[in-house]
Structures are given as structure tokens and as C-alpha cells.
Amino acid sequence: MPQPRHATLATIALILGGVAIGTTEFVTMGLLPEIADGVGVDIPTAGHTISAYAAGVVIGAPLLAVLGATWPRKALLIGLMVAFTIGNLLSAIAPDYGLLVGARLLAGLPHGAFFGVAALVAVDLAQRGQAGRAVGRVMLGIPIANVLGVPGATWLGQAYGWRTAYVLVAVIGVATVALIAYAVPHLPADPTRTVRSELSALTSLQVWLTLGVGAVGFGGMFAMYSYIAPTVTDVTGLPASAVPLFLLVFGVSGFIGNIVAGRMGDWSVIRSIVIGLVGMGVALGVFAAVASYAVPALVVLALTAVLASVLVINLQLRLMQVAGSAQTLAAASNHAALNLANALGAWLGGLVIAAGYGYRAPSVVGVGLAVLGLAILGISLLIHRRDHPGRVSIRPGGPAGRDASSSVAQVS
């Protein structure tokens, strides 16, 4: 395995791409009222721009992962980030609601494939037994975005217009392209990776069930978080200037959660997913009850962010366990599932708000989605126990896989 000329810079390059992606994904939620005013629609309708981005991820993750299966991973990472940057520039200049929705769809296309390939590169370069921590490091881009990028871009958008937030994301994208080109090692394309081998993941019931856990169970967090800005102003009763503080708390907590999640994944992937789902369902229910009170709402929001990180990282590891040789498609598809959760959560949250149930209602919807996700996981485990009695270890790269072959993750 070739080593990067600058190992730290290689890791930073992958993280920085995650910062750009995380910022563009979540800043729309923080600027939803401004975007709605800017393009002349109401807030629930503006929420469809969130769903459009998520739909782009759902479409782009499997499609680009399969089409890029035979590409050298460094070249694929660069191409994906260039496309992402262009999508965000188009978002910044979109003159009306319809074109903005289209631009957000385009910006979302590279999201899942970038994270999927970045996770595989990180695991390839990791020491044996540290796959969870390697994936956790790559995924630090999301919480860093929520700590710095999203609050900063939200403030920028409130102060100088919402379009400037997407310009900032494009600038980070350009910096990412340059750093990947310089620091990430060349990893030659694996000749055994073909479109057909990647599509083999679609025949695995466990892959589909794991994607279902993410698409449904993680939707609960998005049902609440998609409408965090109007919840803070209308339910908690704070000024709009307090919204970046809530986003900052969410981001810091997610950063902590990523660190915890990687270590939990090296301990037990399945137990970590269960903890994430059960904990998130409870936290969302509590958030609905305490949303009127600033400090309790902040505390519960922080706990939700930690549990969300635990769930995301370990769903990524679970897919790498069950995908066999279809590593690129499986790793990318996790983000497709999570953004399907984004679209589902934002849509259901918008429905209950439009029906007159108020901004607490999306959190209650989230409880139900977490329970459904747990039920899907239960089915997956029952099938696994039937097919593999006892405690089984699976290499994330599969018996013949070069990917992730340096680490063994426990299924139980």
C-alpha cells in the first residue's frame, strides 16, 4: 500500500471535503427562513430544497459509485469534488426557486460517493484493528462543518445574503481539490472491481436491510433538525441570532460523537447501532417536551447529535461488513440512505407543520421513525442469527477484498 507523502495532510484533505459537504447540507436548514424570503416561497416549500439535495445524494451515490468503480480512487475523489463545487456555485446564482431546487439536486450528486470512497481510502491506510477509528476520522468533516462551517455560513448568510453561504462552500471545495491532488496517495484501480462486481451488493438482503435502517431510523433526526431555525424562534422564543448557537452546539456534540463512535465501532458495530437508535428515539421525544426551554433544549439537542454520529459511523461499518466485494457501492450507498432519511424527515416534518401541529411535531414523528428503524434492524439480526449461528467476525472487505483488509469488525 503506497503511503501518502504527508499522512496528516492526506487525512486533512479527506476531512476538508467532508467539511464542505457537511456545510452545504446543513446550512440550508439554518438559513431556511432567509432562503424562503429570497425566492418568494413559504418555509415548508423552501424545505423542499433540503429534500432536493438529499434526492441528489440518493441518486448520485449508487450511480457514481458504480460508474467510478474502475477509476483510481484519487482521481475519483478529485472529480467528485469538482462536480460538487460547480453545484454549489450554481446554487449561489440560482435566480428563482425552481432553478435553486435543480442546483441543490446537482450539488448533492457527488456527496455519497465522495464519503464512500474517502472511507475506503482511510481504511486502506489504517492500522489493523482500527477500521472504526479510520472511518470516524474521515467523517469528522461533518461535525467540524457543524461546529465551524454551518454556524459561520449561517451568520454569513444572515448578514450578507443567503447566497454567500454557498459561495463559501464552493471556496472550501476548491481548497479540497488542491489538497487531495497534493497529499492523497495514488491508489491504482483494482482490476477485480467492475460494474458487475459492485452491482452484486444489490443482491444482498443484509445490505438492503442495513440501508433501510439508515433511511428510516435516521430520518427522525432530520425531521427535527430540518426545522431547528423556526423551532428556536417560534417555540423556544429566542431571536434569530440564537440559531447559530444551536447549530454550534449540535456541531460540537457531533464532533465528540464521531470520536466516540469510531471506538464503539471497534468494540461492537451492532450494539452501537442499537444504542444510537434507542437513544435517538428517546432524545427526540424529550426534545419535543422541552423545546420551550432554551437550556434543556440545547442539552437534548447535543445528546441527539452524539447519538446521530454513533449511528452514522456504525451503519457505514455495517455496510462494509455485509457488502462482500462491492465495497465502493456499499460505502457510498450508506450516504444515499442517510439522505433518503434527510428527504423523508424533512418531508414528514413539513407535513405535520403544514397540518397545524406546530414545530414540536417533527420531533414526535422522529420518535416513530427511530422505532421503525430499530424494527428493521431486528429483522436483520434475526436473519443473520439464522444464517450464522453464534458470534461471527467478518472482514469489511470480504474474503478476497483488498479493501479494509487490515481490520476485523465484529458483527455481534
XYZ file of N, CA, C and O in Angstrom, residues 230-408:
716
model
N -36.853 27.665 12.771
C -38.141 28.173 13.256
C -38.529 27.623 14.625
O -39.281 28.271 15.358
N -38.016 26.447 14.999
C -38.290 25.931 16.339
C -37.657 26.834 17.387
O -38.282 27.175 18.403
N -36.429 27.245 17.153
C -35.729 28.121 18.099
C -36.456 29.458 18.234
O -36.617 29.985 19.341
N -36.916 30.008 17.119
C -37.543 31.327 17.176
C -39.004 31.267 17.625
O -39.446 32.115 18.423
N -39.760 30.269 17.155
C -41.201 30.251 17.424
C -41.585 29.465 18.674
O -42.596 29.784 19.313
N -40.835 28.428 19.012
C -41.169 27.601 20.178
C -40.336 27.996 21.385
O -40.867 28.258 22.467
N -39.017 28.045 21.200
C -38.146 28.423 22.309
C -38.255 29.914 22.596
O -37.982 30.351 23.726
N -38.642 30.690 21.597
C -38.863 32.115 21.806
C -37.604 32.950 21.795
O -37.578 34.048 22.381
N -36.558 32.476 21.122
C -35.302 33.215 21.056
C -35.209 33.959 19.734
O -35.884 33.611 18.763
N -34.366 34.994 19.661
C -34.198 35.712 18.389
C -33.461 34.868 17.362
O -32.787 33.880 17.703
N -33.546 35.256 16.093
C -32.890 34.520 15.023
C -31.386 34.438 15.232
O -30.739 33.485 14.784
N -30.818 35.407 15.923
C -29.373 35.403 16.180
C -28.948 34.250 17.069
O -27.757 33.930 17.156
N -29.902 33.593 17.742
C -29.570 32.440 18.593
C -29.449 31.159 17.791
O -28.899 30.167 18.291
N -29.951 31.150 16.560
C -29.919 29.923 15.757
C -28.493 29.409 15.545
O -28.233 28.209 15.710
N -27.515 30.279 15.186
C -26.145 29.762 15.039
C -25.603 29.104 16.306
O -24.803 28.169 16.220
N -26.027 29.565 17.490
C -25.578 28.937 18.733
C -26.086 27.506 18.822
O -25.346 26.592 19.191
N -27.345 27.294 18.473
C -27.893 25.940 18.489
C -27.168 25.051 17.486
O -26.872 23.888 17.767
N -26.868 25.607 16.318
C -26.132 24.837 15.324
C -24.721 24.519 15.808
O -24.194 23.435 15.546
N -24.114 25.463 16.515
C -22.771 25.242 17.047
C -22.767 24.124 18.083
O -21.908 23.238 18.063
N -23.743 24.139 18.981
C -23.842 23.081 19.998
C -24.039 21.729 19.321
O -23.419 20.725 19.706
N -24.879 21.688 18.308
C -25.094 20.448 17.570
C -23.787 19.967 16.945
O -23.463 18.776 16.987
N -23.034 20.893 16.356
C -21.783 20.522 15.702
C -20.717 20.033 16.661
O -20.036 19.035 16.400
N -20.539 20.739 17.777
C -19.546 20.316 18.775
C -19.891 18.927 19.302
O -19.020 18.058 19.457
N -21.160 18.710 19.567
C -21.588 17.413 20.089
C -21.388 16.310 19.053
O -21.001 15.189 19.392
N -21.640 16.624 17.780
C -21.397 15.653 16.730
C -19.928 15.306 16.598
O -19.570 14.157 16.307
N -19.060 16.300 16.790
C -17.612 16.065 16.765
C -17.229 15.063 17.851
O -16.502 14.093 17.607
N -17.737 15.296 19.048
C -17.477 14.364 20.154
C -18.049 12.987 19.822
O -17.414 11.952 20.052
N -19.245 12.986 19.246
C -19.875 11.723 18.903
C -19.086 10.922 17.894
O -19.035 9.691 17.974
N -18.447 11.601 16.925
C -17.633 10.880 15.941
C -16.461 10.169 16.588
O -16.119 9.037 16.234
N -15.814 10.832 17.523
C -14.679 10.226 18.226
C -15.145 9.003 19.015
O -14.529 7.933 18.975
N -16.251 9.166 19.723
C -16.809 8.055 20.495
C -17.267 6.923 19.574
O -17.038 5.742 19.848
N -17.901 7.300 18.453
C -18.491 6.304 17.553
C -17.449 5.379 16.950
O -17.686 4.172 16.804
N -16.290 5.920 16.562
C -15.244 5.081 15.994
C -14.769 4.023 16.965
O -14.593 2.846 16.604
N -14.578 4.412 18.197
C -14.139 3.450 19.214
C -15.246 2.444 19.535
O -14.984 1.257 19.756
N -16.487 2.923 19.552
C -17.596 1.997 19.770
C -17.691 0.986 18.634
O -18.006 -0.187 18.862
N -17.418 1.439 17.401
C -17.459 0.527 16.270
C -16.402 -0.554 16.360
O -16.651 -1.703 15.984
N -15.216 -0.205 16.853
C -14.181 -1.215 17.043
C -14.546 -2.175 18.180
O -14.029 -3.284 18.252
N -15.452 -1.735 19.061
C -15.951 -2.593 20.146
C -17.076 -3.490 19.634
O -17.002 -4.707 19.718
N -18.147 -2.903 19.069
C -19.267 -3.692 18.556
C -20.126 -2.811 17.661
O -20.738 -1.854 18.129
N -20.174 -3.151 16.396
C -20.940 -2.365 15.436
C -22.432 -2.456 15.717
O -23.136 -1.439 15.782
N -22.944 -3.657 15.899
C -24.382 -3.838 16.075
C -24.862 -3.201 17.366
O -25.887 -2.500 17.388
N -24.157 -3.435 18.459
C -24.575 -2.820 19.721
C -24.575 -1.298 19.621
O -25.431 -0.622 20.195
N -23.615 -0.767 18.884
C -23.538 0.684 18.722
C -24.726 1.215 17.929
O -25.263 2.289 18.228
N -25.158 0.474 16.903
C -26.333 0.891 16.132
C -27.576 0.873 17.013
O -28.414 1.787 16.966
N -27.719 -0.162 17.818
C -28.867 -0.245 18.729
C -28.870 0.935 19.698
O -29.903 1.587 19.912
N -27.721 1.220 20.280
C -27.621 2.344 21.212
C -27.997 3.651 20.513
O -28.722 4.489 21.058
N -27.516 3.819 19.273
C -27.820 5.030 18.536
C -29.312 5.188 18.275
O -29.879 6.269 18.455
N -29.971 4.120 17.839
C -31.395 4.198 17.514
C -32.257 4.400 18.757
O -33.147 5.270 18.772
N -32.026 3.603 19.785
C -32.838 3.719 21.001
C -32.630 5.091 21.645
O -33.586 5.783 22.015
N -31.368 5.479 21.754
C -31.069 6.765 22.370
C -31.664 7.926 21.595
O -32.190 8.885 22.176
N -31.618 7.846 20.252
C -32.152 8.935 19.442
C -33.669 9.041 19.599
O -34.221 10.145 19.697
N -34.347 7.904 19.622
C -35.790 7.942 19.812
C -36.176 8.592 21.119
O -37.090 9.432 21.173
N -35.482 8.237 22.185
C -35.757 8.842 23.493
C -35.452 10.335 23.474
O -36.242 11.162 23.955
N -34.299 10.702 22.904
C -33.891 12.104 22.889
C -34.875 12.970 22.099
O -35.195 14.098 22.512
N -35.372 12.476 20.978
C -36.316 13.249 20.185
C -37.625 13.466 20.936
O -38.229 14.541 20.873
N -38.068 12.449 21.647
C -39.271 12.603 22.456
C -39.094 13.649 23.545
O -39.982 14.472 23.788
N -37.939 13.617 24.189
C -37.658 14.608 25.235
C -37.553 16.008 24.630
O -38.030 16.988 25.217
N -36.935 16.107 23.432
C -36.793 17.420 22.811
C -38.163 18.045 22.548
O -38.359 19.247 22.760
N -39.115 17.240 22.089
C -40.458 17.767 21.853
C -41.066 18.322 23.131
O -41.794 19.315 23.105
N -40.730 17.687 24.271
C -41.296 18.115 25.545
C -40.633 19.373 26.103
O -41.287 20.180 26.769
N -39.334 19.560 25.822
C -38.600 20.658 26.472
C -38.223 21.775 25.505
O -37.481 22.677 25.872
N -38.758 21.739 24.276
C -38.338 22.720 23.265
C -38.626 24.157 23.662
O -38.011 25.094 23.123
N -39.536 24.382 24.605
C -39.847 25.749 25.032
C -38.769 26.343 25.928
O -38.781 27.556 26.178
N -37.870 25.519 26.421
C -36.871 25.966 27.394
C -35.482 25.876 26.772
O -35.043 24.794 26.372
N -34.787 26.986 26.722
C -33.545 27.086 25.957
C -32.480 26.094 26.413
O -31.919 25.353 25.596
N -32.172 26.076 27.704
C -31.069 25.242 28.192
C -31.383 23.753 28.048
O -30.572 22.993 27.493
N -32.549 23.276 28.521
C -32.851 21.857 28.295
C -32.871 21.487 26.817
O -32.417 20.407 26.435
N -33.400 22.374 25.970
C -33.432 22.078 24.535
C -32.028 21.932 23.974
O -31.754 21.038 23.166
N -31.108 22.807 24.414
C -29.716 22.713 23.964
C -29.077 21.414 24.421
O -28.352 20.760 23.655
N -29.326 21.007 25.652
C -28.736 19.784 26.193
C -29.222 18.563 25.401
O -28.433 17.694 25.011
N -30.522 18.505 25.152
C -31.072 17.364 24.431
C -30.622 17.374 22.974
O -30.347 16.324 22.385
N -30.518 18.566 22.384
C -30.004 18.665 21.023
C -28.575 18.129 20.946
O -28.212 17.422 19.992
N -27.765 18.441 21.950
C -26.384 17.941 21.991
C -26.354 16.418 22.077
O -25.585 15.753 21.375
N -27.209 15.856 22.918
C -27.264 14.395 23.057
C -27.708 13.747 21.746
O -27.166 12.717 21.335
N -28.666 14.363 21.074
C -29.125 13.844 19.794
C -27.997 13.806 18.770
O -27.860 12.853 17.995
N -27.160 14.845 18.770
C -26.041 14.903 17.824
C -25.027 13.792 18.091
O -24.498 13.186 17.153
N -24.737 13.527 19.366
C -23.811 12.440 19.709
C -24.356 11.108 19.218
O -23.649 10.313 18.580
N -25.616 10.851 19.498
C -26.230 9.588 19.097
C -26.321 9.464 17.579
O -26.162 8.370 17.019
N -26.550 10.572 16.891
C -26.585 10.547 15.429
C -25.240 10.123 14.859
O -25.162 9.341 13.906
N -24.151 10.629 15.434
C -22.813 10.248 14.973
C -22.547 8.773 15.203
O -21.977 8.088 14.351
N -22.947 8.274 16.359
C -22.769 6.853 16.662
C -23.498 6.012 15.622
O -22.962 5.014 15.110
N -24.702 6.418 15.266
C -25.490 5.663 14.299
C -24.865 5.705 12.906
O -24.725 4.678 12.243
N -24.452 6.890 12.452
C -23.918 7.037 11.096
C -22.651 6.225 10.898
O -22.504 5.486 9.927
N -21.692 6.376 11.803
C -20.410 5.685 11.657
C -20.609 4.178 11.645
O -20.013 3.449 10.837
N -21.450 3.687 12.510
C -21.593 2.238 12.630
C -22.469 1.644 11.537
O -22.286 0.482 11.169
N -23.378 2.428 10.966
C -24.061 1.959 9.769
C -23.082 1.847 8.606
O -23.166 0.920 7.792
N -22.131 2.793 8.517
C -21.103 2.715 7.480
C -20.280 1.441 7.642
O -20.037 0.709 6.670
N -19.871 1.139 8.854
C -19.080 -0.061 9.111
C -19.895 -1.335 8.845
O -19.382 -2.314 8.311
N -21.162 -1.300 9.214
C -22.010 -2.470 8.990
C -22.136 -2.772 7.496
O -22.062 -3.934 7.074
N -22.313 -1.739 6.680
C -22.397 -1.955 5.245
C -21.094 -2.512 4.691
O -21.099 -3.369 3.798
N -19.967 -2.052 5.195
C -18.686 -2.579 4.752
C -18.516 -4.037 5.170
O -17.818 -4.803 4.516
N -19.181 -4.431 6.256
C -19.125 -5.830 6.690
C -19.905 -6.743 5.756
O -19.480 -7.848 5.436
N -21.090 -6.292 5.345
C -22.013 -7.199 4.661
C -21.947 -7.099 3.141
O -22.626 -7.872 2.454
N -21.118 -6.189 2.607
C -21.138 -5.928 1.166
C -20.274 -6.867 0.354
O -20.332 -6.846 -0.874
N -19.424 -7.666 0.984
C -18.539 -8.533 0.225
C -17.571 -7.731 -0.618
O -16.905 -6.828 -0.126
N -17.525 -8.026 -1.922
C -16.571 -7.339 -2.792
C -17.100 -6.013 -3.324
O -16.370 -5.269 -3.961
N -18.364 -5.689 -3.061
C -18.967 -4.465 -3.603
C -18.765 -3.299 -2.650
O -19.711 -2.642 -2.217
N -17.506 -3.007 -2.324
C -17.203 -2.049 -1.284
C -17.564 -0.610 -1.657
O -18.090 0.134 -0.837
N -17.257 -0.200 -2.883
C -17.484 1.191 -3.247
C -18.973 1.519 -3.226
O -19.391 2.540 -2.662
N -19.772 0.669 -3.830
C -21.212 0.903 -3.869
C -21.801 0.880 -2.465
O -22.630 1.734 -2.114
N -21.380 -0.061 -1.634
C -21.932 -0.160 -0.284
C -21.572 1.062 0.555
O -22.422 1.629 1.247
N -20.302 1.464 0.482
C -19.869 2.606 1.285
C -20.587 3.874 0.861
O -20.984 4.695 1.693
N -20.763 4.058 -0.442
C -21.462 5.246 -0.927
C -22.951 5.175 -0.636
O -23.583 6.186 -0.332
N -23.518 3.983 -0.723
C -24.958 3.836 -0.539
C -25.397 4.174 0.874
O -26.568 4.537 1.090
N -24.504 4.066 1.844
C -24.854 4.488 3.197
C -25.302 5.939 3.192
O -26.289 6.310 3.834
N -24.599 6.770 2.447
C -24.939 8.193 2.411
C -26.186 8.445 1.578
O -26.928 9.403 1.839
N -26.443 7.581 0.615
C -27.717 7.664 -0.095
C -28.859 7.383 0.868
O -29.876 8.090 0.883
N -28.693 6.347 1.692
C -29.733 6.002 2.660
C -29.933 7.120 3.678
O -31.071 7.470 4.018
N -28.833 7.692 4.154
C -28.933 8.757 5.149
C -29.599 9.997 4.565
O -30.317 10.718 5.265
N -29.371 10.252 3.293
C -30.009 11.407 2.693
C -31.427 11.114 2.238
O -32.237 12.035 2.105
N -31.744 9.857 2.015
C -33.145 9.497 1.887
C -33.847 9.768 3.217
O -34.978 10.261 3.253
N -33.132 9.472 4.310
C -33.648 9.827 5.637
C -33.824 11.336 5.759
O -34.800 11.821 6.341
N -32.878 12.089 5.203
C -32.965 13.553 5.196
C -34.233 14.002 4.477
O -35.017 14.807 4.998
N -34.433 13.473 3.265
C -35.609 13.843 2.488
C -36.898 13.418 3.188
O -37.869 14.182 3.263
N -36.900 12.185 3.717
C -38.085 11.673 4.394
C -38.410 12.486 5.639
O -39.567 12.869 5.872
N -37.371 12.757 6.452
C -37.587 13.512 7.673
C -38.064 14.921 7.401
O -39.014 15.419 8.036
N -37.419 15.614 6.451
C -37.822 16.987 6.121
C -39.241 17.013 5.568
O -40.041 17.907 5.892
N -39.580 16.023 4.740
C -40.907 15.979 4.137
C -41.984 15.720 5.187
O -42.989 16.446 5.264
N -41.777 14.696 6.030
C -42.763 14.391 7.061
C -42.873 15.521 8.072
O -43.975 15.856 8.537
N -41.728 16.120 8.416
C -41.762 17.260 9.323
C -42.557 18.410 8.735
O -43.355 19.061 9.427
N -42.351 18.681 7.444
C -43.110 19.734 6.783
C -44.599 19.437 6.745
O -45.432 20.345 6.891
N -44.957 18.158 6.564
C -46.370 17.780 6.520
C -47.078 18.070 7.846
O -48.182 18.630 7.854
N -46.454 17.678 8.948
C -47.131 17.885 10.236
C -47.165 19.359 10.613
O -48.113 19.827 11.269
N -46.147 20.115 10.196
C -46.183 21.561 10.432
C -47.295 22.199 9.607
O -48.092 22.999 10.111
N -47.361 21.850 8.328
C -48.397 22.410 7.452
C -49.796 22.015 7.913
O -50.764 22.754 7.671
N -49.914 20.853 8.588
C -51.211 20.406 9.095
C -51.617 21.143 10.365
O -52.721 20.911 10.884
N -50.730 22.001 10.884
C -51.076 22.821 12.032
C -50.662 22.281 13.380
O -51.096 22.792 14.417
N -49.786 21.255 13.399
C -49.392 20.654 14.669
C -48.209 21.372 15.326
O -47.816 21.010 16.438
N -47.622 22.334 14.656
C -46.558 23.118 15.260
C -45.183 22.512 15.071
O -45.030 21.405 14.534
N -44.171 23.247 15.544
C -42.782 22.855 15.313
C -42.264 21.796 16.286
O -41.139 21.322 16.124
N -43.048 21.417 17.288
C -42.666 20.273 18.133
C -42.963 18.953 17.416
O -42.322 17.940 17.682
N -43.962 18.979 16.563
C -44.474 17.741 15.955
C -43.419 16.957 15.173
O -43.426 15.717 15.220
N -42.489 17.611 14.428
C -41.486 16.808 13.720
C -40.657 15.909 14.634
O -40.262 14.815 14.228
N -40.404 16.346 15.867
C -39.641 15.506 16.798
C -40.432 14.264 17.188
O -39.865 13.174 17.355
N -41.745 14.418 17.327
C -42.596 13.262 17.640
C -42.598 12.286 16.464
O -42.525 11.066 16.647
N -42.669 12.830 15.249
C -42.535 11.986 14.060
C -41.205 11.233 14.097
O -41.125 10.046 13.757
N -40.153 11.935 14.541
C -38.827 11.323 14.626
C -38.778 10.132 15.555
O -38.049 9.163 15.296
N -39.527 10.183 16.637
C -39.577 9.039 17.554
C -40.095 7.805 16.822
O -39.533 6.710 16.917
N -41.167 8.000 16.068
C -41.730 6.886 15.321
C -40.772 6.326 14.296
O -40.673 5.100 14.124
N -40.022 7.202 13.610
C -39.060 6.730 12.617
C -37.929 5.945 13.277
O -37.457 4.939 12.721
N -37.471 6.386 14.442
C -36.419 5.653 15.149
C -36.894 4.260 15.537
O -36.150 3.271 15.429
N -38.141 4.151 15.985
C -38.702 2.844 16.351
C -38.776 1.937 15.122
O -38.439 0.744 15.190
N -39.214 2.478 13.985
C -39.273 1.678 12.762
C -37.880 1.225 12.332
O -37.704 0.089 11.877
N -36.895 2.109 12.466
C -35.523 1.726 12.135
C -35.030 0.588 13.014
O -34.354 -0.340 12.539
N -35.379 0.641 14.295
C -34.995 -0.427 15.215
C -35.661 -1.748 14.832
O -35.051 -2.819 14.928
N -36.899 -1.675 14.358
C -37.596 -2.888 13.932
C -36.906 -3.519 12.718
O -36.763 -4.747 12.633
N -36.469 -2.675 11.763
C -35.753 -3.190 10.590
C -34.442 -3.839 11.012
O -34.065 -4.906 10.511
N -33.748 -3.222 11.958
C -32.502 -3.805 12.468
C -32.779 -5.157 13.123
O -31.997 -6.104 12.955
N -33.873 -5.247 13.852
C -34.230 -6.513 14.483
C -34.423 -7.620 13.466
O -33.978 -8.761 13.660
N -35.076 -7.305 12.350
C -35.250 -8.293 11.278
C -33.892 -8.714 10.719
O -33.636 -9.903 10.488
N -33.009 -7.732 10.510
C -31.673 -8.030 10.004
C -30.928 -8.982 10.936
O -30.280 -9.941 10.492
N -31.018 -8.731 12.230
C -30.300 -9.577 13.189
C -30.893 -10.978 13.261
O -30.158 -11.964 13.402
N -32.217 -11.070 13.175
C -32.840 -12.400 13.188
C -32.379 -13.229 11.998
O -32.070 -14.417 12.127
N -32.318 -12.596 10.832
C -31.854 -13.309 9.643
C -30.388 -13.680 9.774
O -29.973 -14.796 9.415
N -29.585 -12.763 10.326
C -28.163 -13.059 10.496
C -27.954 -14.220 11.460
O -27.133 -15.111 11.205
N -28.675 -14.224 12.581
C -28.522 -15.309 13.560
C -28.957 -16.642 12.972
O -28.395 -17.685 13.285
N -29.973 -16.581 12.107
C -30.420 -17.815 11.461
C -29.350 -18.352 10.503
O -29.083 -19.559 10.458
N -28.742 -17.438 9.754
C -27.771 -17.861 8.741
C -26.374 -18.098 9.315
O -25.595 -18.862 8.746
N -26.068 -17.417 10.431
C -24.733 -17.527 11.034
C -24.886 -17.720 12.533
O -24.717 -16.774 13.307
N -25.197 -18.924 12.985
C -25.374 -19.160 14.426
C -24.102 -18.805 15.193
O -22.995 -19.068 14.746
N -24.296 -18.204 16.351
C -23.148 -17.849 17.187
C -22.550 -16.523 16.805
O -23.082 -15.763 16.004
N -21.403 -16.232 17.322
C -20.704 -14.964 17.136
C -19.772 -15.087 15.940
O -18.932 -15.951 15.879
N -19.927 -14.201 14.967
C -19.169 -14.295 13.736
C -18.428 -13.006 13.479
O -18.950 -11.928 13.718
N -17.205 -13.118 12.983
C -16.447 -11.942 12.575
C -16.357 -11.897 11.064
O -16.160 -12.920 10.421
N -16.517 -10.718 10.499
C -16.454 -10.544 9.055
C -15.482 -9.446 8.718
O -15.560 -8.357 9.268
N -14.581 -9.730 7.810
C -13.702 -8.669 7.337
C -14.509 -7.724 6.453
O -15.202 -8.168 5.550
N -14.413 -6.404 6.685
C -15.186 -5.486 5.880
C -14.943 -5.636 4.391
O -15.825 -5.370 3.591
N -13.780 -6.050 3.986
C -13.501 -6.165 2.560
C -13.885 -7.501 1.970
O -13.733 -7.717 0.787
N -14.397 -8.397 2.790
C -14.769 -9.707 2.266
C -13.549 -10.602 2.181
O -12.406 -10.184 2.304
N -13.713 -11.876 1.973
C -12.620 -12.824 1.960
C -11.548 -12.495 0.952
O -10.373 -12.722 1.192
N -11.956 -11.971 -0.205
C -10.970 -11.702 -1.241
C -10.674 -10.240 -1.396
O -9.905 -9.837 -2.244
N -11.302 -9.422 -0.562
C -11.194 -7.977 -0.766
C -9.888 -7.410 -0.293
O -9.382 -7.748 0.761
N -9.317 -6.506 -1.089
C -8.154 -5.764 -0.639
C -8.593 -4.636 0.274
O -7.861 -4.196 1.143
N -9.814 -4.132 0.086
C -10.300 -3.002 0.856
C -10.543 -3.426 2.294
O -11.178 -4.414 2.583
N -10.095 -2.570 3.177
C -10.375 -2.753 4.599
C -9.867 -4.085 5.120
O -10.293 -4.551 6.159
N -8.920 -4.690 4.453
C -8.447 -5.999 4.879
C -7.570 -5.913 6.108
O -7.228 -6.923 6.696
N -7.261 -4.710 6.541
C -6.399 -4.557 7.712
C -7.154 -4.586 9.014
O -6.566 -4.455 10.069
N -8.470 -4.705 8.960
C -9.210 -4.671 10.216
C -10.375 -5.635 10.196
O -10.953 -5.913 9.161
N -10.724 -6.148 11.364
C -11.836 -7.076 11.522
C -12.864 -6.432 12.414
O -12.562 -5.990 13.497
